[in-house]
PDB file of C-alpha atoms in Angstrom:
ATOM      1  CA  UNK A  14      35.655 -43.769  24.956  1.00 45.00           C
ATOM      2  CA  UNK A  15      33.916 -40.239  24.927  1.00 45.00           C
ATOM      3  CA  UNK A  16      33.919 -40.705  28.479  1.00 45.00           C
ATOM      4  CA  UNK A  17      37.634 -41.495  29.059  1.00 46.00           C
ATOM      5  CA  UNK A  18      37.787 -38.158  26.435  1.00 42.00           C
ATOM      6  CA  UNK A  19      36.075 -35.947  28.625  1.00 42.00           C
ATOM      7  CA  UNK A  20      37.623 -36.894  32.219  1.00 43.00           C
ATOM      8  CA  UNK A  21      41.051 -36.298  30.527  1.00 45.00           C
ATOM      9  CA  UNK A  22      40.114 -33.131  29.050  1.00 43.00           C
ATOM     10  CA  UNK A  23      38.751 -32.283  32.743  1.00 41.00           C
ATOM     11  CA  UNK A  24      42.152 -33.524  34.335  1.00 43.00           C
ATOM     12  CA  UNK A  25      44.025 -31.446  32.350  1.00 42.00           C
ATOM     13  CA  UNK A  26      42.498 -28.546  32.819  1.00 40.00           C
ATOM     14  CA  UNK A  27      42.185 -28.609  36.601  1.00 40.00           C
ATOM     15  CA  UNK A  28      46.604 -29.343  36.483  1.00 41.00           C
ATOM     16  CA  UNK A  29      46.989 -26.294  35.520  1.00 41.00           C
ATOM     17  CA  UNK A  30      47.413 -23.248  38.112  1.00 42.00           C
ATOM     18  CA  UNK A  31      43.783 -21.481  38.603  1.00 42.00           C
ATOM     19  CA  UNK A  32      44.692 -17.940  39.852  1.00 43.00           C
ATOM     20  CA  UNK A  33      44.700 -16.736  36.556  1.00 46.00           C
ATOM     21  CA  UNK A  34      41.652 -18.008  35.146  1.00 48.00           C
ATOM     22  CA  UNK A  35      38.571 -15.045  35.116  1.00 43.00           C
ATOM     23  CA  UNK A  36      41.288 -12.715  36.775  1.00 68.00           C
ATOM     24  CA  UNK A  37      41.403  -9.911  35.029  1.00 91.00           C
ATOM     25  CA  UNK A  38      42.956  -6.680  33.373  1.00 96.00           C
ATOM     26  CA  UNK A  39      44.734  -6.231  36.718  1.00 96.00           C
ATOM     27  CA  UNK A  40      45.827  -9.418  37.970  1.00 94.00           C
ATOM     28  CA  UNK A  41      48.428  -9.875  40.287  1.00 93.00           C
ATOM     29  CA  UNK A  42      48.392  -5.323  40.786  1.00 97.00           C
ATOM     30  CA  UNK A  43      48.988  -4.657  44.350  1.00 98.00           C
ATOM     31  CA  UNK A  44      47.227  -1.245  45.354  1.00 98.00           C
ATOM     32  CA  UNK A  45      46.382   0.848  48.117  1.00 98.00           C
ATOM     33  CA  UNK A  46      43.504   3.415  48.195  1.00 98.00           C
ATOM     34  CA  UNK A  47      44.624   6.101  50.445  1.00 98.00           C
ATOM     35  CA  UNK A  48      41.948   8.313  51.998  1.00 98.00           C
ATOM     36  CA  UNK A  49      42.125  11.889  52.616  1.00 98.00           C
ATOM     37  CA  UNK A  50      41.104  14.280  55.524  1.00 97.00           C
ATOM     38  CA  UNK A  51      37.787  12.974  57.803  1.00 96.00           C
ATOM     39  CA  UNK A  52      38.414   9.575  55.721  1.00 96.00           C
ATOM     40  CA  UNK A  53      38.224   5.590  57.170  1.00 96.00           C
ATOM     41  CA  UNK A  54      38.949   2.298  56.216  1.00 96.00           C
ATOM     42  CA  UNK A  55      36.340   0.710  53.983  1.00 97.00           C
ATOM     43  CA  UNK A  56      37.125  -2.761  55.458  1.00 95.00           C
ATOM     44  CA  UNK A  57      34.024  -1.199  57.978  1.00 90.00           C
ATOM     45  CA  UNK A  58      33.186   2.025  56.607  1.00 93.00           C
ATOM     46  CA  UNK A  59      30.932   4.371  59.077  1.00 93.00           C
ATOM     47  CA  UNK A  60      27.423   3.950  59.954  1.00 89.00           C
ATOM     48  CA  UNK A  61      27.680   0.233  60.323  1.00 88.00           C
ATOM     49  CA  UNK A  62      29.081   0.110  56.869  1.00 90.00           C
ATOM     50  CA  UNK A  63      26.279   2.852  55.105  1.00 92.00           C
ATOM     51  CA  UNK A  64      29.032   5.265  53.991  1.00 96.00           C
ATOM     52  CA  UNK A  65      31.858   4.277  52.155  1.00 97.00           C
ATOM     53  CA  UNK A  66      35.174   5.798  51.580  1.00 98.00           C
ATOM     54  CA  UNK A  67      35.426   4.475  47.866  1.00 98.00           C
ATOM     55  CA  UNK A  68      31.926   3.771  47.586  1.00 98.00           C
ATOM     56  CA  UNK A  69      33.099   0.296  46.619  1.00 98.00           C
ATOM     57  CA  UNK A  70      35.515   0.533  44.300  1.00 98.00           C
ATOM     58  CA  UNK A  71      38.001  -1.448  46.126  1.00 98.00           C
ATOM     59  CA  UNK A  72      35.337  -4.503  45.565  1.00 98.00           C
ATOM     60  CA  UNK A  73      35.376  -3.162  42.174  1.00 98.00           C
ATOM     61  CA  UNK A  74      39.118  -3.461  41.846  1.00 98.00           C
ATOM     62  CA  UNK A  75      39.251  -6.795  43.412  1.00 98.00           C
ATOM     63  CA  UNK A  76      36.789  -8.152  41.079  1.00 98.00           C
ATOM     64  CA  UNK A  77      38.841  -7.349  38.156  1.00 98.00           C
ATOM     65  CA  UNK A  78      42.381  -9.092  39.615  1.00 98.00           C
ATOM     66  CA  UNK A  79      43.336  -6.898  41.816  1.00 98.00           C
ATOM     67  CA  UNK A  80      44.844  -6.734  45.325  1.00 98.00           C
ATOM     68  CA  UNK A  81      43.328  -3.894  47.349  1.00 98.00           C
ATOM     69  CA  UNK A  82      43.275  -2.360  50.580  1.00 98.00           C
ATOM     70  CA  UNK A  83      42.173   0.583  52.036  1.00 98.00           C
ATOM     71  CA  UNK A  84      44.716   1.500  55.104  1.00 98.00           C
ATOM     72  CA  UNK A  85      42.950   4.204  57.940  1.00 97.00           C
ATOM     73  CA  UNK A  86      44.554   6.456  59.334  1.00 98.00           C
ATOM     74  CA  UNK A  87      43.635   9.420  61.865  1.00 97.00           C
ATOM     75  CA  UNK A  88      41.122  11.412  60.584  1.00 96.00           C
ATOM     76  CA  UNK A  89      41.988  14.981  61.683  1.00 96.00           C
ATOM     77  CA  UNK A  90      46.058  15.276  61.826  1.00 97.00           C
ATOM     78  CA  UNK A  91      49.183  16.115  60.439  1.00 98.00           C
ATOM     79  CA  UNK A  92      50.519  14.914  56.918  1.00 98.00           C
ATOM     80  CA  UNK A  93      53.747  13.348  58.583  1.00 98.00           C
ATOM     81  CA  UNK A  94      51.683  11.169  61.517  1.00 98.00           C
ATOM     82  CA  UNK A  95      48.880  10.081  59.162  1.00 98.00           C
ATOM     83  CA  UNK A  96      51.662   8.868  56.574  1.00 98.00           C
ATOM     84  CA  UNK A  97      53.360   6.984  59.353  1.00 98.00           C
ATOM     85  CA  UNK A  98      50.157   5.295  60.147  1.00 98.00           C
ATOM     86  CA  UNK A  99      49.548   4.352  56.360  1.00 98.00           C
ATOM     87  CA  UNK A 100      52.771   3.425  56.251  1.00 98.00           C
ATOM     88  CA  UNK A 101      52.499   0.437  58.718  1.00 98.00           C
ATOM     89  CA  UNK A 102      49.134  -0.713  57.997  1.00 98.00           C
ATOM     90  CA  UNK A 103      49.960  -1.025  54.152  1.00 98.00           C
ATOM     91  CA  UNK A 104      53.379  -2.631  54.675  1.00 98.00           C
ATOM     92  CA  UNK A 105      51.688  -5.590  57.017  1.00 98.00           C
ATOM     93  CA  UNK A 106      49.405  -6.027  54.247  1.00 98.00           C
ATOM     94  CA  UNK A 107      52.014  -6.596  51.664  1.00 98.00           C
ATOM     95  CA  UNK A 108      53.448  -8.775  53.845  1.00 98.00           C
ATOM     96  CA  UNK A 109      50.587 -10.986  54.288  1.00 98.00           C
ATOM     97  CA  UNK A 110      49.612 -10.595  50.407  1.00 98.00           C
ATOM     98  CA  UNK A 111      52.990 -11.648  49.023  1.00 98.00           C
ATOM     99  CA  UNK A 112      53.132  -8.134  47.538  1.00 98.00           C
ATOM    100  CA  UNK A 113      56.799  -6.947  46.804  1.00 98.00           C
ATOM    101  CA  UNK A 114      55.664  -3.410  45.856  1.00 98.00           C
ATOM    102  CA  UNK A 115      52.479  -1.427  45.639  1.00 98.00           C
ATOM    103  CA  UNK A 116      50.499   0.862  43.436  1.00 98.00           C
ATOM    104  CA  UNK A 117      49.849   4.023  45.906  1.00 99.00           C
ATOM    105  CA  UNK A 118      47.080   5.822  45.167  1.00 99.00           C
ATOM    106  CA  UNK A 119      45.410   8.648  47.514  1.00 98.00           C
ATOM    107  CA  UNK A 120      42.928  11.160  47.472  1.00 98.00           C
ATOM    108  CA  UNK A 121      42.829  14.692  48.972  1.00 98.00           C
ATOM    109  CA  UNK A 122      45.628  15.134  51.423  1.00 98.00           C
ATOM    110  CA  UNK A 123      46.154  11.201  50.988  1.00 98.00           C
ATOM    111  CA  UNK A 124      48.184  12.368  47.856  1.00 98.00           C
ATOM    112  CA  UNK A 125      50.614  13.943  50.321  1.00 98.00           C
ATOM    113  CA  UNK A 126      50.182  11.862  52.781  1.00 98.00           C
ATOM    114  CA  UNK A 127      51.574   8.897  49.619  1.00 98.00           C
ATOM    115  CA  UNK A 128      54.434  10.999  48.371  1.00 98.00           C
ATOM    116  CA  UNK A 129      55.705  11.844  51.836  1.00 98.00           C
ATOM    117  CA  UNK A 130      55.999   8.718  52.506  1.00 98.00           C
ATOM    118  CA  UNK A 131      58.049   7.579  49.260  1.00 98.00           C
ATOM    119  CA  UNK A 132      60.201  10.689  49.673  1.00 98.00           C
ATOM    120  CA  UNK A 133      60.767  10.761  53.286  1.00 98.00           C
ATOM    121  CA  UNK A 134      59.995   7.279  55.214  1.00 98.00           C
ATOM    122  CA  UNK A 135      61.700   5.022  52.974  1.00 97.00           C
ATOM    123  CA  UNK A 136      59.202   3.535  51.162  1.00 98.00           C
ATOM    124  CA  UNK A 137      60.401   4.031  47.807  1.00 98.00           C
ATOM    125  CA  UNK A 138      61.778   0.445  47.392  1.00 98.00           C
ATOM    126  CA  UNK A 139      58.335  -0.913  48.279  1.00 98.00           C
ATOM    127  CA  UNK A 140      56.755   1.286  45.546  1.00 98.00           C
ATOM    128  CA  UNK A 141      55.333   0.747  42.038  1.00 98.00           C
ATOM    129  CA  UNK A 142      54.050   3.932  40.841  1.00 98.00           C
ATOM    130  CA  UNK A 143      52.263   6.982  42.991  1.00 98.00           C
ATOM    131  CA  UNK A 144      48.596   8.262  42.143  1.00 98.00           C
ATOM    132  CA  UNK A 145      47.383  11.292  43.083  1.00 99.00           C
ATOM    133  CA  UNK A 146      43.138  12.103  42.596  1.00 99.00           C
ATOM    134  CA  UNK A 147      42.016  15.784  43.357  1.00 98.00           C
ATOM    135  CA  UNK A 148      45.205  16.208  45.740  1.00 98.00           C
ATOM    136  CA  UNK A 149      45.854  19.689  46.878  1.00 98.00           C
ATOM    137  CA  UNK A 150      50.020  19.924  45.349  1.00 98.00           C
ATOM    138  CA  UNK A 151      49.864  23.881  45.527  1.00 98.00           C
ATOM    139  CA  UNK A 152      47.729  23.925  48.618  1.00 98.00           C
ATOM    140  CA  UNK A 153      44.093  24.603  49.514  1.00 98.00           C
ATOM    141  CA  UNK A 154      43.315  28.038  49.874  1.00 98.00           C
ATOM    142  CA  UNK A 155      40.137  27.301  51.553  1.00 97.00           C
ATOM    143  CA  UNK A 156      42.003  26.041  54.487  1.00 97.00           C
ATOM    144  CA  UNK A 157      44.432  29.233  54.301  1.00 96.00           C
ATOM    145  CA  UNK A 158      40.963  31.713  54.274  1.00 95.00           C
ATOM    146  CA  UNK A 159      39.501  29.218  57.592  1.00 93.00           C
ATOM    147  CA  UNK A 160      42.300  29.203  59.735  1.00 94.00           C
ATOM    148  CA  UNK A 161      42.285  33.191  59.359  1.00 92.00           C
ATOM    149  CA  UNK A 162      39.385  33.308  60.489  1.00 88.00           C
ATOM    150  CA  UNK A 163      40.048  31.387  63.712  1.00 87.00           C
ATOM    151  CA  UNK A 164      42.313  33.718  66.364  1.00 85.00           C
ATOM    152  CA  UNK A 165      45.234  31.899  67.220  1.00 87.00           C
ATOM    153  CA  UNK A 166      43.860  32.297  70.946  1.00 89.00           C
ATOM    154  CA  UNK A 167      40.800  29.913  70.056  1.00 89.00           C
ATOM    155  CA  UNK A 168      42.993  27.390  68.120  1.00 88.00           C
ATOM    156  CA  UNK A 169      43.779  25.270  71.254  1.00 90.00           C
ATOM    157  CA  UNK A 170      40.396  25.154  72.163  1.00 86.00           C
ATOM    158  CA  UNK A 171      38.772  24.669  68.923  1.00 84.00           C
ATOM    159  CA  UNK A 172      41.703  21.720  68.349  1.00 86.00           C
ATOM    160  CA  UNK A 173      39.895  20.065  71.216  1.00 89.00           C
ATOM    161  CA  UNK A 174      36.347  20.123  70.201  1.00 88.00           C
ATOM    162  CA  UNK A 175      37.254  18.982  66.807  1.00 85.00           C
ATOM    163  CA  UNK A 176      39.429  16.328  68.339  1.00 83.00           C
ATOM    164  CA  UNK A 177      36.524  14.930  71.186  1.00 86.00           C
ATOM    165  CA  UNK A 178      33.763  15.211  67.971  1.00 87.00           C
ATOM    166  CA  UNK A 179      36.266  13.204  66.050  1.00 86.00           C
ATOM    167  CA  UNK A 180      37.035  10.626  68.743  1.00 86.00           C
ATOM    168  CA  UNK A 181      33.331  10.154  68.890  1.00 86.00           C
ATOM    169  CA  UNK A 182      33.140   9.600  65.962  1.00 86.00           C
ATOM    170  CA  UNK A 183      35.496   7.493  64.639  1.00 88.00           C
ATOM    171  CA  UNK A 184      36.091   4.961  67.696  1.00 84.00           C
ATOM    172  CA  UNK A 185      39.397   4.150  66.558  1.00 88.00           C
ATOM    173  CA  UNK A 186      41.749   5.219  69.281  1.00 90.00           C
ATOM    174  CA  UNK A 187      43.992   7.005  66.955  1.00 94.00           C
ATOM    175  CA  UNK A 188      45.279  10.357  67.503  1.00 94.00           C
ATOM    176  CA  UNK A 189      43.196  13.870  66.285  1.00 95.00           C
ATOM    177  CA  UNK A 190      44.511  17.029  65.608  1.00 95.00           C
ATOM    178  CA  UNK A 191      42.039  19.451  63.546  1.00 95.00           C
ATOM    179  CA  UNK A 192      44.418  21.836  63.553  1.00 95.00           C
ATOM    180  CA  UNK A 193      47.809  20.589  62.243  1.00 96.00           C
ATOM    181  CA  UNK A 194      45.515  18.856  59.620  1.00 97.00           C
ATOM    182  CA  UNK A 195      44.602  22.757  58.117  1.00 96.00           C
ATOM    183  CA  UNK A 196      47.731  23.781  58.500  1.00 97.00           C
ATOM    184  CA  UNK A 197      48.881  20.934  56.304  1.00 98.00           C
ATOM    185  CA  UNK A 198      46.284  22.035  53.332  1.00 98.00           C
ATOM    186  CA  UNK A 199      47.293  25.631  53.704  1.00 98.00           C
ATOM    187  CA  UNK A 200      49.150  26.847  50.369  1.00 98.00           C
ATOM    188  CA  UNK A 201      52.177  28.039  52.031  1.00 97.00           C
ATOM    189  CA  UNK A 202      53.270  24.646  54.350  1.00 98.00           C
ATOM    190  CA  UNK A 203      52.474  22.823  50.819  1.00 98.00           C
ATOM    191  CA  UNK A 204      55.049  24.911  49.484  1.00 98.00           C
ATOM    192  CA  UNK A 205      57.616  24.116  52.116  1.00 98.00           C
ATOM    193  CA  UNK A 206      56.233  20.600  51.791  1.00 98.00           C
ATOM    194  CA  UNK A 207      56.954  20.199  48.105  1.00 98.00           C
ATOM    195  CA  UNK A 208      60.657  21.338  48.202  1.00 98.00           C
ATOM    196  CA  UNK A 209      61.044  18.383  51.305  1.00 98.00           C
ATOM    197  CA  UNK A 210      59.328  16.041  49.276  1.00 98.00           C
ATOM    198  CA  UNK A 211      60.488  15.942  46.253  1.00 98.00           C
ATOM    199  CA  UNK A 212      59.728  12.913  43.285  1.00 98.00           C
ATOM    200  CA  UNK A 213      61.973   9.851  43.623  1.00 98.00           C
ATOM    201  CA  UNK A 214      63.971   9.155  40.575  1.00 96.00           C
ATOM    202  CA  UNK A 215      62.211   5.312  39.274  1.00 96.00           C
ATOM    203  CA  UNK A 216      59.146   5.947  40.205  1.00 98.00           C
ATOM    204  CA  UNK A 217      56.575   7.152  38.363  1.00 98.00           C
ATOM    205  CA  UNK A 218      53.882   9.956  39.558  1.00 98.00           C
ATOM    206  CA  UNK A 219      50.493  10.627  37.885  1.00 98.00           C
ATOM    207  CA  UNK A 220      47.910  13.163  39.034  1.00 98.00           C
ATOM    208  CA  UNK A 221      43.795  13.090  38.395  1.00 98.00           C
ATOM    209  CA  UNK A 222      41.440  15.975  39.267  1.00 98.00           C
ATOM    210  CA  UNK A 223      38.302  17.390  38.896  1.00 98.00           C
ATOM    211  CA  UNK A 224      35.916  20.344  38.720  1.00 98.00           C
ATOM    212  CA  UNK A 225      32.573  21.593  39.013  1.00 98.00           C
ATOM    213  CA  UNK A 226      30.638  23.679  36.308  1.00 97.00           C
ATOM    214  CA  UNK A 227      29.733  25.841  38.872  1.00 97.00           C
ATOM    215  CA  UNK A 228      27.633  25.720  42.302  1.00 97.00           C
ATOM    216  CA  UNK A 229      25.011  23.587  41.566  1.00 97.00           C
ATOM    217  CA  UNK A 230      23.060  22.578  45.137  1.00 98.00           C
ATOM    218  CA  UNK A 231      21.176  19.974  43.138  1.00 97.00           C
ATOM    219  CA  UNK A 232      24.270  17.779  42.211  1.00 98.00           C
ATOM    220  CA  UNK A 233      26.513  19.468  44.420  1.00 98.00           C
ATOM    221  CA  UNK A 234      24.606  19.767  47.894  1.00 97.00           C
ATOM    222  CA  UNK A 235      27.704  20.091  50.134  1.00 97.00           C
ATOM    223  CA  UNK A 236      30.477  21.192  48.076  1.00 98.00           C
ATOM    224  CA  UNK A 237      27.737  24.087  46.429  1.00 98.00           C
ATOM    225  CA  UNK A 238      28.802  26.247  49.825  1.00 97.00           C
ATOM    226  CA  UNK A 239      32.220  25.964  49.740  1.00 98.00           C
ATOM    227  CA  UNK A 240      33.659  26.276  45.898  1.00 98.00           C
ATOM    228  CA  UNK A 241      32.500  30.090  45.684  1.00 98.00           C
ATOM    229  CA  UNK A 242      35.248  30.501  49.215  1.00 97.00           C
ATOM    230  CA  UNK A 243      37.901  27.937  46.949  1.00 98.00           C
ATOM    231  CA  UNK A 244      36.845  29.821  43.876  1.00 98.00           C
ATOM    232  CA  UNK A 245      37.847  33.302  45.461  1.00 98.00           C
ATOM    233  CA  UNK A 246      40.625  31.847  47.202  1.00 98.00           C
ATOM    234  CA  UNK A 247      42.058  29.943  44.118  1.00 98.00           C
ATOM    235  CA  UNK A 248      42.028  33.511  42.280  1.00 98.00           C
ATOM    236  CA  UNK A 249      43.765  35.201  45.111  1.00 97.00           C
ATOM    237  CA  UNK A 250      46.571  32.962  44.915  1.00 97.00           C
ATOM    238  CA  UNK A 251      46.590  32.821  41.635  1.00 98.00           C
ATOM    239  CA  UNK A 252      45.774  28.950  40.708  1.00 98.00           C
ATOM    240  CA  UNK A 253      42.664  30.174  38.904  1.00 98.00           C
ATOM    241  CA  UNK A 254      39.179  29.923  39.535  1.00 98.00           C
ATOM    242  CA  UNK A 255      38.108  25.980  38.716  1.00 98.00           C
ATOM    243  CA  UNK A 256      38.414  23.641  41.388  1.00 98.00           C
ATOM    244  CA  UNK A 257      36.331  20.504  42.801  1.00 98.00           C
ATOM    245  CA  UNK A 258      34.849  22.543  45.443  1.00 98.00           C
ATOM    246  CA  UNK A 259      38.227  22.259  47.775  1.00 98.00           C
ATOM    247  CA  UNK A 260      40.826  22.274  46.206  1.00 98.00           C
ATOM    248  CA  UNK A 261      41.908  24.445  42.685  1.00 98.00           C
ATOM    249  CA  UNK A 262      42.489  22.599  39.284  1.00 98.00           C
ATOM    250  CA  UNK A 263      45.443  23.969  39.060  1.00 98.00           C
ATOM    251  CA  UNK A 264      46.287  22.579  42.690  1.00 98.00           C
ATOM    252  CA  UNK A 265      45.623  18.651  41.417  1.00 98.00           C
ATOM    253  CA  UNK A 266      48.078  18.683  38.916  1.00 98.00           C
ATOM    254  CA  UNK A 267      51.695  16.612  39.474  1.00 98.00           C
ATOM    255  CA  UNK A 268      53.870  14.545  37.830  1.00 98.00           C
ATOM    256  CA  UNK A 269      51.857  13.430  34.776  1.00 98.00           C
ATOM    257  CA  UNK A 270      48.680  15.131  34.374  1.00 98.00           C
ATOM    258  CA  UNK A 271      46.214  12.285  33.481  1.00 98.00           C
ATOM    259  CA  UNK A 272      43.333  14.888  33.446  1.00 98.00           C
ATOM    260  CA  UNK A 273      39.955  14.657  34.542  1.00 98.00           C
ATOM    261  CA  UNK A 274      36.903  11.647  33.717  1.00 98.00           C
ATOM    262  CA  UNK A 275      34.106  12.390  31.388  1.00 97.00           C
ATOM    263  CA  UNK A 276      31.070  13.070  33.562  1.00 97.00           C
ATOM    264  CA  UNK A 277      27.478  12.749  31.787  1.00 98.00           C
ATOM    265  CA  UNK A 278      25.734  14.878  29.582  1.00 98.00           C
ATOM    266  CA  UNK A 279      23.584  16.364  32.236  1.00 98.00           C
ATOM    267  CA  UNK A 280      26.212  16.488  35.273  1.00 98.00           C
ATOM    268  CA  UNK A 281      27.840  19.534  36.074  1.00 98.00           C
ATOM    269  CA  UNK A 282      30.887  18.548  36.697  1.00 98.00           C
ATOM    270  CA  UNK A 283      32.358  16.361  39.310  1.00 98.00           C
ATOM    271  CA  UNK A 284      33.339  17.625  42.926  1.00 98.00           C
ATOM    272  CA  UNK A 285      36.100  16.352  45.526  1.00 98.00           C
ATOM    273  CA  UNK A 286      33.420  14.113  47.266  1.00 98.00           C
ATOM    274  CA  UNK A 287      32.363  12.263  44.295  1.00 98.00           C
ATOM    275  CA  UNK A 288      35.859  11.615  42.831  1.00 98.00           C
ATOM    276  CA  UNK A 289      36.116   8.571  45.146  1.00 98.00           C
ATOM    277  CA  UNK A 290      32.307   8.150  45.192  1.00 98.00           C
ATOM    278  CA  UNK A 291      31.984   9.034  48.653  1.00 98.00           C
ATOM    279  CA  UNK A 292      28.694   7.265  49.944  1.00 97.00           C
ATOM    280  CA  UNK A 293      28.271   6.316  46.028  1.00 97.00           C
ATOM    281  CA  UNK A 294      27.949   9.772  45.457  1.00 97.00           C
ATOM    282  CA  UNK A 295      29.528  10.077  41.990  1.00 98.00           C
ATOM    283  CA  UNK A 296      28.282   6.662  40.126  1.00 98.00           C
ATOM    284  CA  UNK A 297      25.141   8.678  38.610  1.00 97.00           C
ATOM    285  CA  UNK A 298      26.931  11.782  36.808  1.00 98.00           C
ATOM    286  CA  UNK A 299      30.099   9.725  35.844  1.00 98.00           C
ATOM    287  CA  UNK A 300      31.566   6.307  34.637  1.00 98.00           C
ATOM    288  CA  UNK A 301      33.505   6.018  38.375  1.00 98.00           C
ATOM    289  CA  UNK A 302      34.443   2.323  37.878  1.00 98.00           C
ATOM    290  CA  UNK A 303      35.296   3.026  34.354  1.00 98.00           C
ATOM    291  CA  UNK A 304      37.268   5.619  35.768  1.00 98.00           C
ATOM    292  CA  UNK A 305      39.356   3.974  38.186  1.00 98.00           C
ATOM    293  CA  UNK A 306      40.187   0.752  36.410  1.00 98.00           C
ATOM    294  CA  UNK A 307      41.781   3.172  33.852  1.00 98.00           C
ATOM    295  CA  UNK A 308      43.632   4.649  36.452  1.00 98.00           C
ATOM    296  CA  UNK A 309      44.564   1.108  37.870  1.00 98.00           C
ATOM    297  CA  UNK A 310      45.424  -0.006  33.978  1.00 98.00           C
ATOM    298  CA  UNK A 311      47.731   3.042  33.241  1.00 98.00           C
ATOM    299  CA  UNK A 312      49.669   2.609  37.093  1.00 98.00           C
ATOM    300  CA  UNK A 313      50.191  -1.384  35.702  1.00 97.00           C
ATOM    301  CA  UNK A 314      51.296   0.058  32.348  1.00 95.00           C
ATOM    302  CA  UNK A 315      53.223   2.592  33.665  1.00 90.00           C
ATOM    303  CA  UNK A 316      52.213   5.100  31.122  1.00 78.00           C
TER     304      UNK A 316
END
């Protein structure tokens, strides 16, 4: 009899569906990571898979019932051919996904790269909700202050060797231009970009950001050199001193400011590389899958 019991029991169980057992805060969410300038496609990463975009936080995602992927695009080029390429990539994965709209989210120019395409390719009616993390929305001074610097003479030729070193690489066959990408970070084409691009009406925008405490080259190693230039840049255009190392606090905000994670008692702060945990770069000063499955929860809510 107990046997008869149990079988049943087991029966029963195994009739109904199973994709919703263990799936979840996020199950059935539909998002893309969108990376920024110099980014890749985690699918392979670089460096036979050493250095990672998200520093796995689309395995992360996945684990709690999400859908992810994380399109590539060129590495070095213009806003408009980078969100043409994201565009493509992420609507074949819907496709094959069964994923009627998406969650965009994108870092660094992949913010722009996101709303461009909502506001300006048509993707609107594929879209859930747009997520912006340390995105430059007023511009990047720091690329304003290095394209100064470079005499309009030397552009061509610096385009190329940036191109060939990216090409090398990246392997990827995809188009580089270093120079249309710098343009595209400068404050005054992200002016001109922002009255283009405007918010479409039924979709929701929220922004994320982050800043350091100040140049640390302990914590900070890379971005240390280059937030004193943002710093000075940030004040000279008057978004204010704070910024992630590239791009001014001020500069992250749109659409609903969300704010910025908690780091640790001992971090100073968090800068643009370790927002996505480049090369799990950000896991030891702050909570970064915490984090992002609260930015994940509040895209699903639609808060």
């Amino acid at each position: 009899m107990k046997k008869k019991i149990v079988i049943g029991f087991l029966a029963t169980l195994l009739s109904f569906p199973t994709s919703g057992l263990f799936a979840g805060p996020l199950d059935g969410q539909c998002i893309a990571l969108v990376h920024g300038i110099l980014g890749f496609d985690d699918t392979q990463g670089l460096a036979g898979g050493l250095v990672k975009y998200w520093g796995g936080l689309d395995g992360y995602l996945r684990s709690q019932g999400a859908k992810v992927t994380t399109p590539g695009s060129s590495a070095t080029n213009s806003i408009p051919v980078r969100a043409s390429q994201i565009q493509s990539a992420v609507s074949t994965w819907m496709t094959a996904n069964g994923c009627s709209k998406v969650h965009l989210m994108g870092h660094s120019q992949g913010g722009l790269v996101i709303r461009y395409m909502v506001s300006n390719l048509g993707f609107a009616g594929k879209t859930q909700t747009v997520t912006t993390i340390n995105s430059l929305h007023q511009g990047a001074p720091m690329a304003d202050i290095v394209l100064a610097a470079i005499p309009s003479w030397l552009q061509p030729f610096a385009n190329s060797a940036l191109g060939l070193l990216a090409k090398l690489v990246y392997r990827d066959g995809r188009p580089q231009d270093a120079i249309a990408m710098g343009k595209s970070l400068t404050v005054s084409y992200v002016k001109t970009f922002n009255a283009n691009s405007p918010n479409k009406s039924g979709i929701k925008y929220y922004s994320y950001g982050s800043q350091m405490a100040w140049a640390d080259l302990i914590q900070h190693p890379v971005m240390a050199l280059t937030h004193p230039i943002t710093w000075a840049g940030g004040l000279f255009y008057g978004l204010g001193g704070g910024n992630d190392g590239v791009v001014p606090l001020n500069s992250q905000k749109w659409g609903t400011w969300k704010g910025t994670p908690s780091s640790y008692w001992f971090a100073t702060g968090i800068d643009h590389l370790q927002a996505t945990n480049l090369a799990w770069s950000g896991q030891n000063f702050y909570d970064v899958q915490g984090h992002y499955l609260n930015i994940a929860k509040n895209a699903k809510a639609g808060l």
